[in-house]
Short mmCIF file of C-alpha atoms in Angstrom, two decimals:
data_model
loop_
_atom_site.label_atom_id
_atom_site.label_comp_id
_atom_site.label_asym_id
_atom_site.label_seq_id
_atom_site.Cartn_x
_atom_site.Cartn_y
_atom_site.Cartn_z
CA GLN A 1 -46.36 -33.14 -16.05
CA LEU A 2 -50.03 -32.61 -17.18
CA GLY A 3 -51.00 -35.70 -15.04
CA LEU A 4 -49.45 -34.18 -11.98
CA GLN A 5 -51.17 -30.95 -12.54
CA PHE A 6 -54.57 -32.85 -12.88
CA ILE A 7 -54.08 -34.78 -9.64
CA LEU A 8 -53.29 -31.50 -7.82
CA TRP A 9 -56.26 -29.73 -9.39
CA TYR A 10 -58.70 -32.58 -8.74
CA SER A 11 -57.53 -33.05 -5.14
CA ILE A 12 -58.03 -29.41 -4.25
CA LEU A 13 -61.33 -29.26 -6.02
CA SER A 14 -62.55 -32.36 -4.19
CA LEU A 15 -61.83 -30.68 -0.87
CA ASN A 16 -63.40 -27.29 -1.74
CA ALA A 17 -66.43 -28.62 -3.71
CA GLY A 18 -67.45 -31.49 -1.51
CA VAL A 19 -66.48 -34.25 -3.99
CA HIS A 20 -66.46 -37.58 -2.26
CA MET A 21 -62.67 -38.09 -2.07
CA PRO A 22 -61.58 -39.05 1.38
CA ARG A 23 -59.31 -36.56 3.04
CA VAL A 24 -56.80 -39.21 3.98
CA LEU A 25 -56.30 -39.73 0.17
CA ALA A 26 -56.59 -36.16 -0.85
CA PHE A 27 -53.77 -34.62 1.24
CA PRO A 28 -51.12 -37.33 0.22
CA ALA A 29 -52.05 -36.74 -3.41
CA ILE A 30 -51.48 -32.99 -2.95
CA ALA A 31 -48.09 -33.54 -1.30
CA ALA A 32 -46.92 -36.01 -3.90
CA ALA A 33 -47.95 -33.65 -6.73
CA LEU A 34 -46.08 -30.80 -5.14
CA LEU A 35 -42.90 -32.81 -4.47
CA LEU A 36 -42.90 -34.25 -7.98
CA ASP A 37 -43.46 -30.83 -9.52
CA GLU A 38 -40.60 -29.41 -7.46
CA GLY A 39 -38.31 -32.08 -8.78
CA ALA A 40 -39.24 -31.25 -12.30
CA LEU A 41 -38.67 -27.57 -11.61
CA ALA A 42 -35.23 -28.37 -10.17
CA ILE A 43 -34.28 -30.28 -13.34
CA ARG A 44 -35.43 -27.42 -15.46
CA LYS A 45 -33.34 -24.97 -13.34
CA LYS A 46 -30.16 -26.95 -14.16
CA ASP A 47 -30.65 -25.98 -17.77
CA ILE A 48 -30.59 -22.28 -17.10
CA PRO A 49 -27.11 -20.85 -17.51
CA THR A 50 -25.65 -19.05 -14.43
CA PRO A 51 -25.48 -15.30 -15.00
CA PRO A 52 -21.95 -13.74 -14.83
CA PRO A 53 -20.95 -12.17 -11.52
CA PRO A 54 -21.27 -8.34 -11.36
CA PRO A 55 -18.12 -6.38 -12.12
CA GLU A 56 -15.65 -5.98 -9.23
CA TRP A 57 -16.05 -2.18 -9.07
CA MET A 58 -19.61 -2.73 -7.76
CA PHE A 59 -18.11 -4.06 -4.55
CA ASN A 60 -15.69 -1.11 -4.30
CA LYS A 61 -12.65 -3.38 -4.06
CA ARG A 62 -9.19 -1.88 -4.19
CA ASN A 63 -7.83 -3.93 -7.12
CA CYS A 64 -4.65 -1.93 -7.86
CA SER A 65 -0.91 -2.16 -7.40
CA CYS A 66 1.87 0.53 -7.04
CA LEU A 67 3.18 1.90 -10.30
CA ASN A 68 6.90 2.02 -11.15
CA TRP A 69 7.96 5.49 -9.94
CA LYS A 70 9.91 6.42 -12.91
CA GLU A 71 7.12 5.50 -15.24
CA ALA A 72 4.65 7.54 -13.13
CA TYR A 73 6.72 10.62 -13.89
CA ASP A 74 8.01 9.90 -17.38
CA LEU A 75 4.95 8.11 -18.96
CA HIS A 76 1.94 9.16 -16.92
CA GLY A 77 2.75 12.86 -16.44
CA ALA A 78 3.05 13.14 -12.67
CA LYS A 79 5.26 15.93 -11.49
CA CYS A 80 7.48 15.17 -8.51
CA GLY A 81 5.91 17.25 -5.72
CA GLN A 82 2.32 16.67 -6.69
CA GLY A 83 2.25 13.67 -4.43
CA LEU A 84 3.68 13.10 -1.02
CA GLU A 85 7.15 13.98 -2.09
CA ARG A 86 6.29 17.27 -0.54
CA PHE A 87 6.60 15.80 2.86
CA ALA A 88 10.00 14.20 2.29
CA ASP A 89 12.48 14.55 5.18
CA SER A 90 9.57 15.72 7.40
CA LEU A 91 8.19 14.25 10.58
CA TRP A 92 4.63 15.36 9.65
CA MET A 93 2.23 14.74 6.79
CA ASP A 94 -0.76 16.87 6.03
CA LYS A 95 -3.56 14.34 5.43
CA PHE A 96 -5.78 17.10 4.04
CA ARG A 97 -3.35 17.90 1.19
CA ILE A 98 -2.66 14.54 -0.37
CA ALA A 99 -2.40 15.64 -4.06
CA ALA A 100 -1.41 19.03 -5.47
CA TYR A 101 -1.87 20.86 -8.74
CA PRO A 102 1.29 21.12 -10.87
CA THR A 103 1.13 24.86 -10.41
CA ASP A 104 1.17 24.49 -6.61
CA LYS A 105 4.05 26.65 -5.24
CA THR A 106 5.28 23.88 -2.85
CA ALA A 107 5.03 21.23 -5.52
CA MET A 108 7.00 23.38 -8.00
CA GLU A 109 9.68 24.05 -5.36
CA TYR A 110 10.04 20.33 -4.57
CA ALA A 111 10.50 19.47 -8.29
CA GLU A 112 13.82 21.27 -8.15
CA LYS A 113 15.02 19.72 -4.84
CA ASP A 114 17.61 16.98 -4.69
CA VAL A 115 15.06 14.56 -3.22
CA CYS A 116 13.22 14.74 -6.53
CA LYS A 117 16.11 15.06 -9.01
CA HIS A 118 18.40 12.50 -7.29
CA MET A 119 15.87 10.08 -5.88
CA PHE A 120 12.14 9.93 -6.75
CA THR A 121 12.40 10.53 -10.49
CA ARG A 122 15.23 7.96 -10.80
CA MET A 123 13.52 5.17 -8.97
CA ASN A 124 12.98 2.37 -11.51
CA PHE A 125 10.93 0.17 -9.11
CA ASN A 126 7.46 0.15 -7.48
CA TYR A 127 8.26 -0.32 -3.78
CA ALA A 128 6.14 1.94 -1.58
CA MET A 129 7.78 4.80 0.19
CA ASN A 130 7.32 6.32 3.62
CA THR A 131 4.73 9.05 3.98
CA ARG A 132 7.21 10.79 6.41
CA ILE A 133 10.44 9.92 8.17
CA ALA A 134 10.38 6.97 10.55
CA PRO A 135 12.52 7.43 13.70
CA MET A 136 13.26 4.25 15.67
CA HIS A 137 13.15 6.17 18.93
CA MET A 138 11.13 9.07 20.39
CA PRO A 139 13.09 12.15 19.39
CA ASP A 140 13.90 14.87 21.93
CA ILE A 141 12.07 17.67 20.11
CA TYR A 142 9.32 20.14 20.81
CA PRO A 143 6.46 19.71 20.45
CA LYS A 144 6.61 15.99 21.29
CA PRO A 145 4.90 13.68 18.77
CA HIS A 146 1.45 12.71 19.98
CA VAL A 147 1.66 9.15 18.88
CA SER A 148 3.18 5.96 20.25
CA LEU A 149 6.72 4.92 19.30
CA GLN A 150 5.23 2.05 17.30
CA GLU A 151 3.17 4.47 15.21
CA LEU A 152 6.11 6.91 14.88
CA SER A 153 8.45 4.24 13.56
CA THR A 154 5.98 2.70 11.12
CA PRO A 155 4.25 5.47 9.13
CA GLN A 156 1.96 4.56 6.30
CA THR A 157 3.60 4.11 2.93
CA TRP A 158 2.41 5.49 -0.40
CA CYS A 159 2.79 5.24 -4.19
CA TYR A 160 1.09 6.28 -7.44
CA VAL A 161 -1.61 4.07 -9.02
CA ARG A 162 -3.72 4.27 -12.20
CA ALA A 163 -7.08 5.87 -11.44
CA SER A 164 -9.85 3.45 -12.50
CA LEU A 165 -13.08 1.89 -11.41
CA THR A 166 -11.21 -1.05 -9.93
CA CYS A 167 -8.77 1.25 -8.17
CA SER A 168 -10.90 3.96 -6.63
CA MET A 169 -9.17 6.25 -4.08
CA PRO A 170 -10.75 8.73 -1.69
CA HIS A 171 -11.61 12.29 -2.71
CA GLY A 172 -8.54 14.47 -2.96
CA HIS A 173 -6.21 11.57 -4.00
CA HIS A 174 -6.41 12.19 -7.73
CA VAL A 175 -3.35 13.76 -9.23
CA PRO A 176 -4.58 16.83 -11.22
CA GLY A 177 -3.74 16.72 -14.89
CA THR A 178 -2.96 12.96 -14.93
CA GLY A 179 -4.73 9.58 -14.98
CA LEU A 180 -3.16 8.73 -11.60
CA SER A 181 -4.18 8.75 -7.99
CA ILE A 182 -2.11 8.64 -4.77
CA LYS A 183 -2.54 5.39 -2.79
CA LEU A 184 -1.93 5.23 0.92
CA VAL A 185 -0.98 1.59 1.28
CA GLU A 186 -2.93 -0.53 3.68
CA PRO A 187 -1.28 -3.46 5.65
CA GLY A 188 -0.85 -6.53 3.49
CA GLU A 189 -1.00 -4.63 0.15
CA ASP A 190 2.10 -3.45 -1.67
CA VAL A 191 5.64 -4.14 -0.44
CA ALA A 192 7.43 -1.21 1.21
CA LEU A 193 11.09 -0.53 0.49
CA ARG A 194 11.79 -0.42 4.25
CA ASP A 195 10.74 -4.14 4.47
CA LEU A 196 13.55 -5.23 2.12
CA PRO A 197 16.94 -6.55 3.38
CA MET A 198 19.85 -4.14 3.42
CA GLU A 199 21.53 -5.93 0.43
CA LYS A 200 18.53 -5.30 -1.73
CA ILE A 201 18.26 -1.63 -0.72
CA LEU A 202 21.97 -1.16 -1.49
CA ASP A 203 21.52 -2.86 -4.87
CA LEU A 204 18.56 -0.61 -5.71
CA ALA A 205 20.60 2.49 -4.79
CA LYS A 206 23.59 1.41 -6.84
CA THR A 207 21.55 0.29 -9.87
CA ASN A 208 19.35 3.46 -10.01
CA ILE A 209 22.17 5.81 -8.77
CA LEU A 210 20.17 6.98 -5.77
CA ASP A 211 21.68 9.09 -3.04
CA LEU A 212 21.48 6.95 0.17
CA GLY A 213 21.39 10.23 2.08
CA GLU A 214 17.99 10.95 0.50
CA LEU A 215 16.72 7.38 0.05
CA LEU A 216 17.18 6.01 3.62
CA PRO A 217 15.32 8.83 5.53
CA ASN A 218 12.35 8.62 3.08
CA ALA A 219 12.22 4.81 2.55
CA ALA A 220 13.75 3.18 5.63
CA HIS A 221 14.28 4.21 9.26
CA ILE A 222 16.51 6.77 11.07
CA MET A 223 17.86 7.57 14.52
CA TRP A 224 17.44 11.30 15.18
CA PRO A 225 20.76 13.12 14.30
CA HIS A 226 23.16 13.20 17.21
CA ASP A 227 26.93 13.63 17.48
CA LYS A 228 27.17 10.35 19.21
CA TYR A 229 26.30 8.73 15.85
CA ASP A 230 29.28 10.32 14.12
CA PRO A 231 30.90 7.32 12.39
CA ASP A 232 34.30 8.31 13.70
CA ASN A 233 33.12 8.38 17.34
CA VAL A 234 30.18 6.04 17.66
CA THR A 235 30.56 3.52 20.50
CA SER A 236 29.97 -0.14 20.23
CA GLU A 237 27.27 0.21 22.87
CA ASP A 238 25.33 2.85 20.90
CA LEU A 239 25.81 0.86 17.71
CA SER A 240 24.55 -2.33 19.45
CA LEU A 241 21.27 -0.50 20.30
CA VAL A 242 20.66 0.20 16.61
CA LYS A 243 21.75 -3.26 15.53
CA ALA A 244 19.15 -4.79 17.92
CA PHE A 245 16.26 -3.22 15.92
CA ASN A 246 17.28 -5.45 12.93
CA ARG A 247 15.61 -2.82 10.68
CA PRO A 248 17.29 -0.88 7.89
CA THR A 249 18.28 2.26 9.80
CA MET A 250 20.43 5.29 9.03
CA ILE A 251 22.41 7.05 11.81
CA MET A 252 24.25 10.35 11.39
CA SER A 253 25.74 13.26 13.32
CA THR A 254 24.31 16.72 13.39
CA ASP A 255 26.74 17.71 10.62
CA VAL A 256 24.74 16.84 7.50
CA LYS A 257 27.88 16.90 5.38
CA LYS A 258 29.77 14.15 7.23
CA ALA A 259 29.63 10.42 6.40
CA ARG A 260 26.77 8.39 7.76
CA LEU A 261 26.15 4.73 8.71
CA PHE A 262 23.55 2.29 7.30
CA VAL A 263 22.78 -0.39 9.87
CA GLN A 264 20.70 -3.58 9.86
CA GLY A 265 21.38 -6.29 12.38
CA ASP A 266 25.12 -6.97 12.37
CA ASN A 267 25.58 -5.40 8.92
CA VAL A 268 27.01 -1.85 8.95
CA VAL A 269 28.16 0.17 5.96
CA LYS A 270 29.51 3.73 5.73
CA PHE A 271 28.62 6.15 2.91
CA GLN A 272 29.13 9.77 2.03
CA PRO A 273 25.88 11.55 1.23
CA GLY A 274 25.48 13.33 -2.00
CA TRP A 275 24.92 12.54 -5.68
CA PRO A 276 26.22 10.41 -7.32
CA GLN A 277 28.84 9.24 -4.69
CA GLY A 278 26.10 8.54 -2.08
CA SER A 279 24.72 5.67 -4.16
CA VAL A 280 27.47 3.24 -3.03
CA PRO A 281 29.08 2.50 0.33
CA LEU A 282 32.59 3.89 0.98
CA GLU A 283 34.07 0.65 2.17
CA MET A 284 33.57 -2.94 3.15
CA PRO A 285 30.91 -3.64 5.81
CA LEU A 286 32.05 -3.02 9.38
CA GLN A 287 31.47 -5.48 12.13
#
């Protein structure tokens, strides 16, 4: 190492001070010294341990998964209605009011509704739920939805998550009085209940004793209520249109007390809404 430094020093000095060292010899000497010195430096670098990577939160990554719904309420202190439960059975969601205080009037009212008592607080799973209802056709209502049918039938889904550095949510998503945040699920993240097969959805409803009349509009798809969808009068043609979607879809008449149909592909079951009877089909699947 010292010899290399001397060669380099002497070569440069020769050029600058007029020492009689031919240039054809001086420049190769300098180059050789530099190359050899770089090699020695590379060897020394190998002995230096690689520093640990910076923590994930520095990259603002969303490293979080949906919490079990029942645990979010029972163990983490969320009140049903503080989250997007407030927009259950609705075609619209207020994106500027994601989370609410437990004393919020609307949140307190929803805590006493059937959708909270007979569905949300009983859900012992972590599948994401719809942020609003998801019609499979453009409803004949006023005002008309200002979105495409694709957007209308596939609303964003949501769930509760633990608030942490590795799971940072936008401002306004923190659930006041808890260590939780509300997560609007992005494509490819958590599994939505509406993406499960009918058999799995029916099993969840039965196991958790969930009213299908509340679960399906808020977790799957619907056809807008119409008397042609009355289970006693629905035609094979109208039923075929719903079957063709091959999506878990509820159809019902305008009479909210009457039985309804749950359809996915060629599978059709009939159920009577209400709790607890609405957690299981009334009869064997229809064809």
